[in-house]
mmCIF file of C-alpha atoms in Angstrom:
data_model
loop_
_atom_site.group_PDB
_atom_site.id
_atom_site.type_symbol
_atom_site.label_atom_id
_atom_site.label_comp_id
_atom_site.label_asym_id
_atom_site.label_seq_id
_atom_site.Cartn_x
_atom_site.Cartn_y
_atom_site.Cartn_z
ATOM 1 C CA GLN A 115 14.144 2.680 7.758
ATOM 2 C CA SER A 116 10.369 2.970 7.825
ATOM 3 C CA VAL A 117 8.554 5.993 9.210
ATOM 4 C CA LEU A 118 6.175 3.736 11.138
ATOM 5 C CA THR A 119 7.786 1.208 13.458
ATOM 6 C CA GLN A 120 6.588 -2.384 13.666
ATOM 7 C CA PRO A 121 8.274 -5.451 15.126
ATOM 8 C CA PRO A 122 9.817 -7.479 12.285
ATOM 9 C CA SER A 123 8.332 -10.723 13.508
ATOM 10 C CA ALA A 124 5.644 -12.196 15.716
ATOM 11 C CA SER A 125 4.553 -15.739 16.436
ATOM 12 C CA GLY A 126 1.984 -17.781 18.252
ATOM 13 C CA THR A 127 0.428 -21.207 18.427
ATOM 14 C CA PRO A 128 -3.016 -22.034 17.040
ATOM 15 C CA GLY A 129 -5.744 -20.541 19.184
ATOM 16 C CA GLN A 130 -3.490 -17.972 20.820
ATOM 17 C CA ARG A 131 -3.867 -14.200 20.677
ATOM 18 C CA VAL A 132 -1.109 -12.066 19.229
ATOM 19 C CA THR A 133 -0.758 -8.313 18.910
ATOM 20 C CA ILE A 134 1.326 -6.288 16.500
ATOM 21 C CA SER A 135 2.244 -2.729 17.380
ATOM 22 C CA CYS A 136 2.741 0.248 15.094
ATOM 23 C CA SER A 137 4.406 3.399 16.357
ATOM 24 C CA GLY A 138 4.395 6.717 14.553
ATOM 25 C CA SER A 139 4.341 10.426 15.246
ATOM 26 C CA SER A 140 2.041 13.415 15.427
ATOM 27 C CA SER A 141 2.221 13.997 11.674
ATOM 28 C CA ASN A 142 0.935 10.546 10.734
ATOM 29 C CA ILE A 143 -0.814 8.291 13.265
ATOM 30 C CA GLY A 144 -1.344 11.202 15.638
ATOM 31 C CA SER A 145 -3.440 13.117 13.132
ATOM 32 C CA ASN A 146 -4.735 10.589 10.607
ATOM 33 C CA ILE A 147 -6.479 7.262 10.474
ATOM 34 C CA VAL A 148 -4.553 3.988 10.452
ATOM 35 C CA ASN A 149 -5.153 1.107 8.080
ATOM 36 C CA TRP A 150 -3.767 -2.413 8.344
ATOM 37 C CA TYR A 151 -2.918 -4.676 5.420
ATOM 38 C CA GLN A 152 -2.382 -8.408 5.191
ATOM 39 C CA GLN A 153 -0.095 -9.778 2.502
ATOM 40 C CA LEU A 154 -0.180 -13.519 1.997
ATOM 41 C CA PRO A 155 2.881 -15.030 0.292
ATOM 42 C CA GLY A 156 3.025 -14.175 -3.389
ATOM 43 C CA THR A 157 -0.089 -12.007 -3.374
ATOM 44 C CA ALA A 158 -1.003 -8.339 -3.300
ATOM 45 C CA PRO A 159 -1.786 -6.666 0.016
ATOM 46 C CA LYS A 160 -5.416 -6.480 1.060
ATOM 47 C CA VAL A 161 -7.125 -4.287 3.620
ATOM 48 C CA LEU A 162 -7.555 -6.002 6.969
ATOM 49 C CA ILE A 163 -8.543 -3.041 9.159
ATOM 50 C CA TYR A 164 -9.480 0.478 8.022
ATOM 51 C CA THR A 165 -10.155 3.712 9.887
ATOM 52 C CA ASN A 166 -8.272 2.444 12.949
ATOM 53 C CA SER A 167 -10.675 -0.313 13.931
ATOM 54 C CA GLN A 168 -13.160 -1.129 11.156
ATOM 55 C CA ARG A 169 -13.229 -4.496 9.431
ATOM 56 C CA PRO A 170 -14.177 -4.833 5.753
ATOM 57 C CA SER A 171 -16.872 -7.347 5.033
ATOM 58 C CA GLY A 172 -15.388 -10.816 4.852
ATOM 59 C CA VAL A 173 -12.660 -10.197 7.415
ATOM 60 C CA PRO A 174 -13.261 -12.407 10.466
ATOM 61 C CA ASP A 175 -13.935 -10.702 13.785
ATOM 62 C CA ARG A 176 -10.820 -12.432 15.118
ATOM 63 C CA PHE A 177 -9.001 -9.410 13.718
ATOM 64 C CA SER A 178 -9.292 -6.112 15.565
ATOM 65 C CA GLY A 179 -7.518 -2.781 15.498
ATOM 66 C CA SER A 180 -7.070 0.111 17.871
ATOM 67 C CA LYS A 181 -5.315 3.452 17.986
ATOM 68 C CA SER A 182 -4.173 5.660 20.841
ATOM 69 C CA GLY A 183 -2.204 8.829 20.371
ATOM 70 C CA THR A 184 0.666 8.128 18.002
ATOM 71 C CA SER A 185 0.447 4.340 18.193
ATOM 72 C CA ALA A 186 -1.821 1.673 16.824
ATOM 73 C CA SER A 187 -2.097 -2.042 17.234
ATOM 74 C CA LEU A 188 -3.530 -5.056 15.462
ATOM 75 C CA ALA A 189 -4.795 -7.987 17.484
ATOM 76 C CA ILE A 190 -5.455 -11.455 16.146
ATOM 77 C CA SER A 191 -7.292 -13.858 18.418
ATOM 78 C CA GLY A 192 -7.878 -17.556 17.869
ATOM 79 C CA LEU A 193 -4.777 -17.751 15.706
ATOM 80 C CA GLN A 194 -5.058 -20.021 12.664
ATOM 81 C CA SER A 195 -2.442 -21.397 10.299
ATOM 82 C CA GLU A 196 -3.884 -19.379 7.426
ATOM 83 C CA ASP A 197 -3.037 -16.203 9.316
ATOM 84 C CA GLU A 198 0.624 -16.701 8.441
ATOM 85 C CA ALA A 199 1.390 -13.586 6.429
ATOM 86 C CA ASP A 200 3.071 -10.207 6.481
ATOM 87 C CA TYR A 201 1.148 -7.409 8.170
ATOM 88 C CA TYR A 202 1.633 -3.706 7.485
ATOM 89 C CA CYS A 203 0.266 -0.592 9.133
ATOM 90 C CA ALA A 204 -0.153 2.580 7.077
ATOM 91 C CA ALA A 205 -1.174 6.180 7.587
ATOM 92 C CA TRP A 206 -1.071 9.436 5.648
ATOM 93 C CA ASP A 207 1.716 11.750 6.788
ATOM 94 C CA ASP A 208 0.846 15.436 6.744
ATOM 95 C CA SER A 209 4.494 16.541 6.812
ATOM 96 C CA LEU A 210 5.654 14.254 3.997
ATOM 97 C CA ASN A 211 2.384 14.644 2.098
ATOM 98 C CA GLY A 212 2.273 10.961 1.376
ATOM 99 C CA TRP A 213 1.533 7.510 2.679
ATOM 100 C CA VAL A 214 3.903 5.962 5.181
ATOM 101 C CA PHE A 215 4.071 2.271 5.970
ATOM 102 C CA GLY A 216 5.461 0.209 8.766
ATOM 103 C CA GLY A 217 8.305 -2.102 7.855
ATOM 104 C CA GLY A 218 5.999 -5.083 8.087
ATOM 105 C CA THR A 219 5.613 -7.863 10.635
ATOM 106 C CA LYS A 220 6.003 -11.459 9.565
ATOM 107 C CA LEU A 221 3.576 -13.590 11.548
ATOM 108 C CA THR A 222 4.444 -17.231 12.060
ATOM 109 C CA VAL A 223 1.949 -19.749 13.399
ATOM 110 C CA LEU A 224 3.970 -22.372 15.245
ATOM 111 C CA GLU B 436 -16.371 -6.382 -8.971
ATOM 112 C CA VAL B 437 -13.410 -4.055 -8.600
ATOM 113 C CA ARG B 438 -10.516 -4.824 -10.924
ATOM 114 C CA LEU B 439 -7.130 -3.198 -11.321
ATOM 115 C CA SER B 440 -4.818 -4.526 -13.989
ATOM 116 C CA GLU B 441 -1.262 -3.204 -14.195
ATOM 117 C CA SER B 442 0.890 -3.473 -17.302
ATOM 118 C CA GLY B 443 4.026 -1.984 -18.802
ATOM 119 C CA GLY B 444 6.651 -3.457 -16.532
ATOM 120 C CA GLY B 445 9.805 -5.104 -17.809
ATOM 121 C CA LEU B 446 13.577 -5.040 -17.902
ATOM 122 C CA VAL B 447 15.227 -1.669 -18.512
ATOM 123 C CA GLN B 448 18.774 -0.375 -18.270
ATOM 124 C CA PRO B 449 19.770 2.219 -15.674
ATOM 125 C CA GLY B 450 18.894 5.669 -16.951
ATOM 126 C CA GLY B 451 16.053 4.322 -19.063
ATOM 127 C CA SER B 452 12.327 4.981 -19.012
ATOM 128 C CA LEU B 453 9.117 2.997 -18.645
ATOM 129 C CA ARG B 454 5.429 3.831 -18.538
ATOM 130 C CA LEU B 455 3.178 1.748 -16.351
ATOM 131 C CA SER B 456 -0.572 1.600 -16.899
ATOM 132 C CA CYS B 457 -3.368 0.499 -14.610
ATOM 133 C CA ALA B 458 -6.737 -0.279 -16.158
ATOM 134 C CA ALA B 459 -9.560 0.067 -13.645
ATOM 135 C CA SER B 460 -13.100 -1.295 -13.674
ATOM 136 C CA GLY B 461 -15.950 -2.052 -11.305
ATOM 137 C CA PHE B 462 -16.082 1.362 -9.640
ATOM 138 C CA THR B 463 -16.425 5.040 -10.482
ATOM 139 C CA PHE B 464 -12.774 5.703 -11.305
ATOM 140 C CA SER B 465 -13.146 9.467 -11.584
ATOM 141 C CA SER B 466 -14.359 9.801 -7.990
ATOM 142 C CA ARG B 467 -11.455 7.999 -6.335
ATOM 143 C CA ALA B 468 -7.923 8.929 -5.447
ATOM 144 C CA MET B 469 -5.396 6.497 -6.909
ATOM 145 C CA ALA B 470 -1.859 5.524 -6.000
ATOM 146 C CA TRP B 471 1.210 3.532 -6.927
ATOM 147 C CA VAL B 472 3.009 1.505 -4.260
ATOM 148 C CA ARG B 473 6.093 -0.621 -4.853
ATOM 149 C CA GLN B 474 7.758 -3.544 -3.155
ATOM 150 C CA ALA B 475 11.399 -4.357 -3.751
ATOM 151 C CA PRO B 476 12.402 -8.046 -3.638
ATOM 152 C CA GLY B 477 12.112 -9.335 -0.078
ATOM 153 C CA LYS B 478 11.307 -5.871 1.255
ATOM 154 C CA GLY B 479 8.291 -4.025 2.594
ATOM 155 C CA LEU B 480 5.807 -1.706 0.958
ATOM 156 C CA GLU B 481 6.918 1.737 -0.216
ATOM 157 C CA TRP B 482 4.459 4.376 -1.365
ATOM 158 C CA VAL B 483 5.503 5.963 -4.668
ATOM 159 C CA SER B 484 2.851 8.462 -5.749
ATOM 160 C CA SER B 485 -0.799 9.471 -5.414
ATOM 161 C CA THR B 486 -3.273 11.544 -7.359
ATOM 162 C CA ARG B 487 -6.559 13.076 -6.312
ATOM 163 C CA ALA B 488 -9.783 12.004 -7.945
ATOM 164 C CA GLY B 489 -9.803 14.939 -10.345
ATOM 165 C CA GLY B 490 -6.133 14.478 -11.151
ATOM 166 C CA GLY B 491 -5.191 18.047 -10.373
ATOM 167 C CA ASP B 492 -3.090 17.384 -7.298
ATOM 168 C CA THR B 493 -0.269 14.862 -7.304
ATOM 169 C CA TYR B 494 2.060 13.659 -4.576
ATOM 170 C CA TYR B 495 5.422 11.897 -4.731
ATOM 171 C CA ALA B 496 7.831 10.119 -2.434
ATOM 172 C CA ASP B 497 11.148 11.942 -2.164
ATOM 173 C CA SER B 498 12.881 8.916 -3.694
ATOM 174 C CA VAL B 499 11.104 9.415 -7.036
ATOM 175 C CA LYS B 500 10.350 13.133 -7.084
ATOM 176 C CA GLY B 501 11.521 14.729 -10.314
ATOM 177 C CA ARG B 502 11.893 11.361 -12.055
ATOM 178 C CA PHE B 503 8.396 9.837 -11.943
ATOM 179 C CA THR B 504 5.110 11.373 -13.095
ATOM 180 C CA ILE B 505 1.682 10.094 -12.138
ATOM 181 C CA SER B 506 -1.295 10.864 -14.337
ATOM 182 C CA ARG B 507 -4.768 9.582 -15.031
ATOM 183 C CA ASP B 508 -7.263 9.500 -17.862
ATOM 184 C CA ASN B 509 -10.684 9.500 -16.255
ATOM 185 C CA SER B 510 -12.348 9.037 -19.650
ATOM 186 C CA LYS B 511 -10.518 5.722 -20.070
ATOM 187 C CA ASN B 512 -10.464 4.656 -16.405
ATOM 188 C CA THR B 513 -6.696 4.363 -16.546
ATOM 189 C CA LEU B 514 -3.887 5.385 -14.205
ATOM 190 C CA PHE B 515 -0.327 5.888 -15.426
ATOM 191 C CA LEU B 516 3.144 6.141 -13.958
ATOM 192 C CA HIS B 517 5.818 7.510 -16.238
ATOM 193 C CA MET B 518 9.253 6.633 -14.898
ATOM 194 C CA ASP B 519 12.412 8.362 -16.142
ATOM 195 C CA SER B 520 16.070 8.134 -15.108
ATOM 196 C CA LEU B 521 15.479 4.696 -13.657
ATOM 197 C CA ARG B 522 17.937 3.386 -11.087
ATOM 198 C CA VAL B 523 18.803 -0.116 -9.934
ATOM 199 C CA GLU B 524 17.063 0.668 -6.639
ATOM 200 C CA ASP B 525 13.766 1.229 -8.487
ATOM 201 C CA THR B 526 13.579 -2.519 -9.106
ATOM 202 C CA ALA B 527 10.334 -3.702 -7.546
ATOM 203 C CA VAL B 528 6.828 -4.944 -8.086
ATOM 204 C CA TYR B 529 4.668 -1.887 -8.716
ATOM 205 C CA TYR B 530 1.106 -2.046 -7.446
ATOM 206 C CA CYS B 531 -1.739 0.189 -8.497
ATOM 207 C CA ALA B 532 -4.106 0.947 -5.623
ATOM 208 C CA LYS B 533 -7.604 2.351 -5.476
ATOM 209 C CA GLY B 534 -7.921 5.103 -2.913
ATOM 210 C CA GLY B 535 -10.797 6.598 -1.028
ATOM 211 C CA SER B 536 -12.836 9.708 -1.524
ATOM 212 C CA TYR B 537 -9.837 11.766 -0.442
ATOM 213 C CA VAL B 538 -6.185 11.035 -1.032
ATOM 214 C CA GLY B 539 -5.179 10.199 2.540
ATOM 215 C CA ARG B 540 -8.075 8.024 3.566
ATOM 216 C CA ILE B 541 -7.239 4.499 2.427
ATOM 217 C CA LEU B 542 -5.625 2.341 -0.227
ATOM 218 C CA GLU B 543 -8.583 0.015 -0.312
ATOM 219 C CA PHE B 544 -7.918 -2.298 -3.230
ATOM 220 C CA TRP B 545 -4.690 -3.322 -4.911
ATOM 221 C CA GLY B 546 -3.919 -4.817 -8.302
ATOM 222 C CA ARG B 547 -1.676 -7.833 -8.735
ATOM 223 C CA GLY B 548 1.303 -5.694 -9.646
ATOM 224 C CA THR B 549 3.787 -5.474 -12.497
ATOM 225 C CA GLN B 550 7.492 -6.244 -12.191
ATOM 226 C CA VAL B 551 10.025 -3.546 -13.028
ATOM 227 C CA THR B 552 13.660 -4.617 -13.200
ATOM 228 C CA VAL B 553 16.404 -2.043 -13.687
ATOM 229 C CA SER B 554 19.660 -3.713 -14.606
ATOM 230 C CA SER B 555 22.480 -3.490 -17.105
#
């Protein structure tokens, strides 16, 4: 069982907006920044959102992140077929002294 | 261009040992925290271990504490993970990840991973 809680799956049709939630606690999301990773099938994870809401260069502005209290969320607007992937949230945990991840959300574009 | 290239994975019997290496290039290795993250077949990401830029402070997941040792050679831009007393449940792809300026900031770039299989 993961320390951060994400829904195992999400879906949407092309053009729709979907959100993926990530719930934690005061020792991780509540006191540290949240990063989001995208893992396409058969590849290594890559950073999608860092420091709660920042996008690395090259990541489309269709992707956005937010954080409030001990929860964070990833929003994807204008859904495209190439967005089909697994998405993970992550934060440093001050009690565990290590990184904690969400269990991952598999996004399906219908 | 940032590059991380893991090596050293393979098939090992339960109770055995392996040493993973991660050769880094394209950035100032000595100024970045580094980490190992693993992914068991069909499962999610699990953080294994991290080290500060200078290498003095190390951190471990409870699942590997006392069995795995992370180290780095800043003169050779290489990160290591020495794994002892391997268990079947350690079977996974092991990724090397470049961190930020401090250990809890970000895992901002990942290598392609190396497969570790623990089986008799």
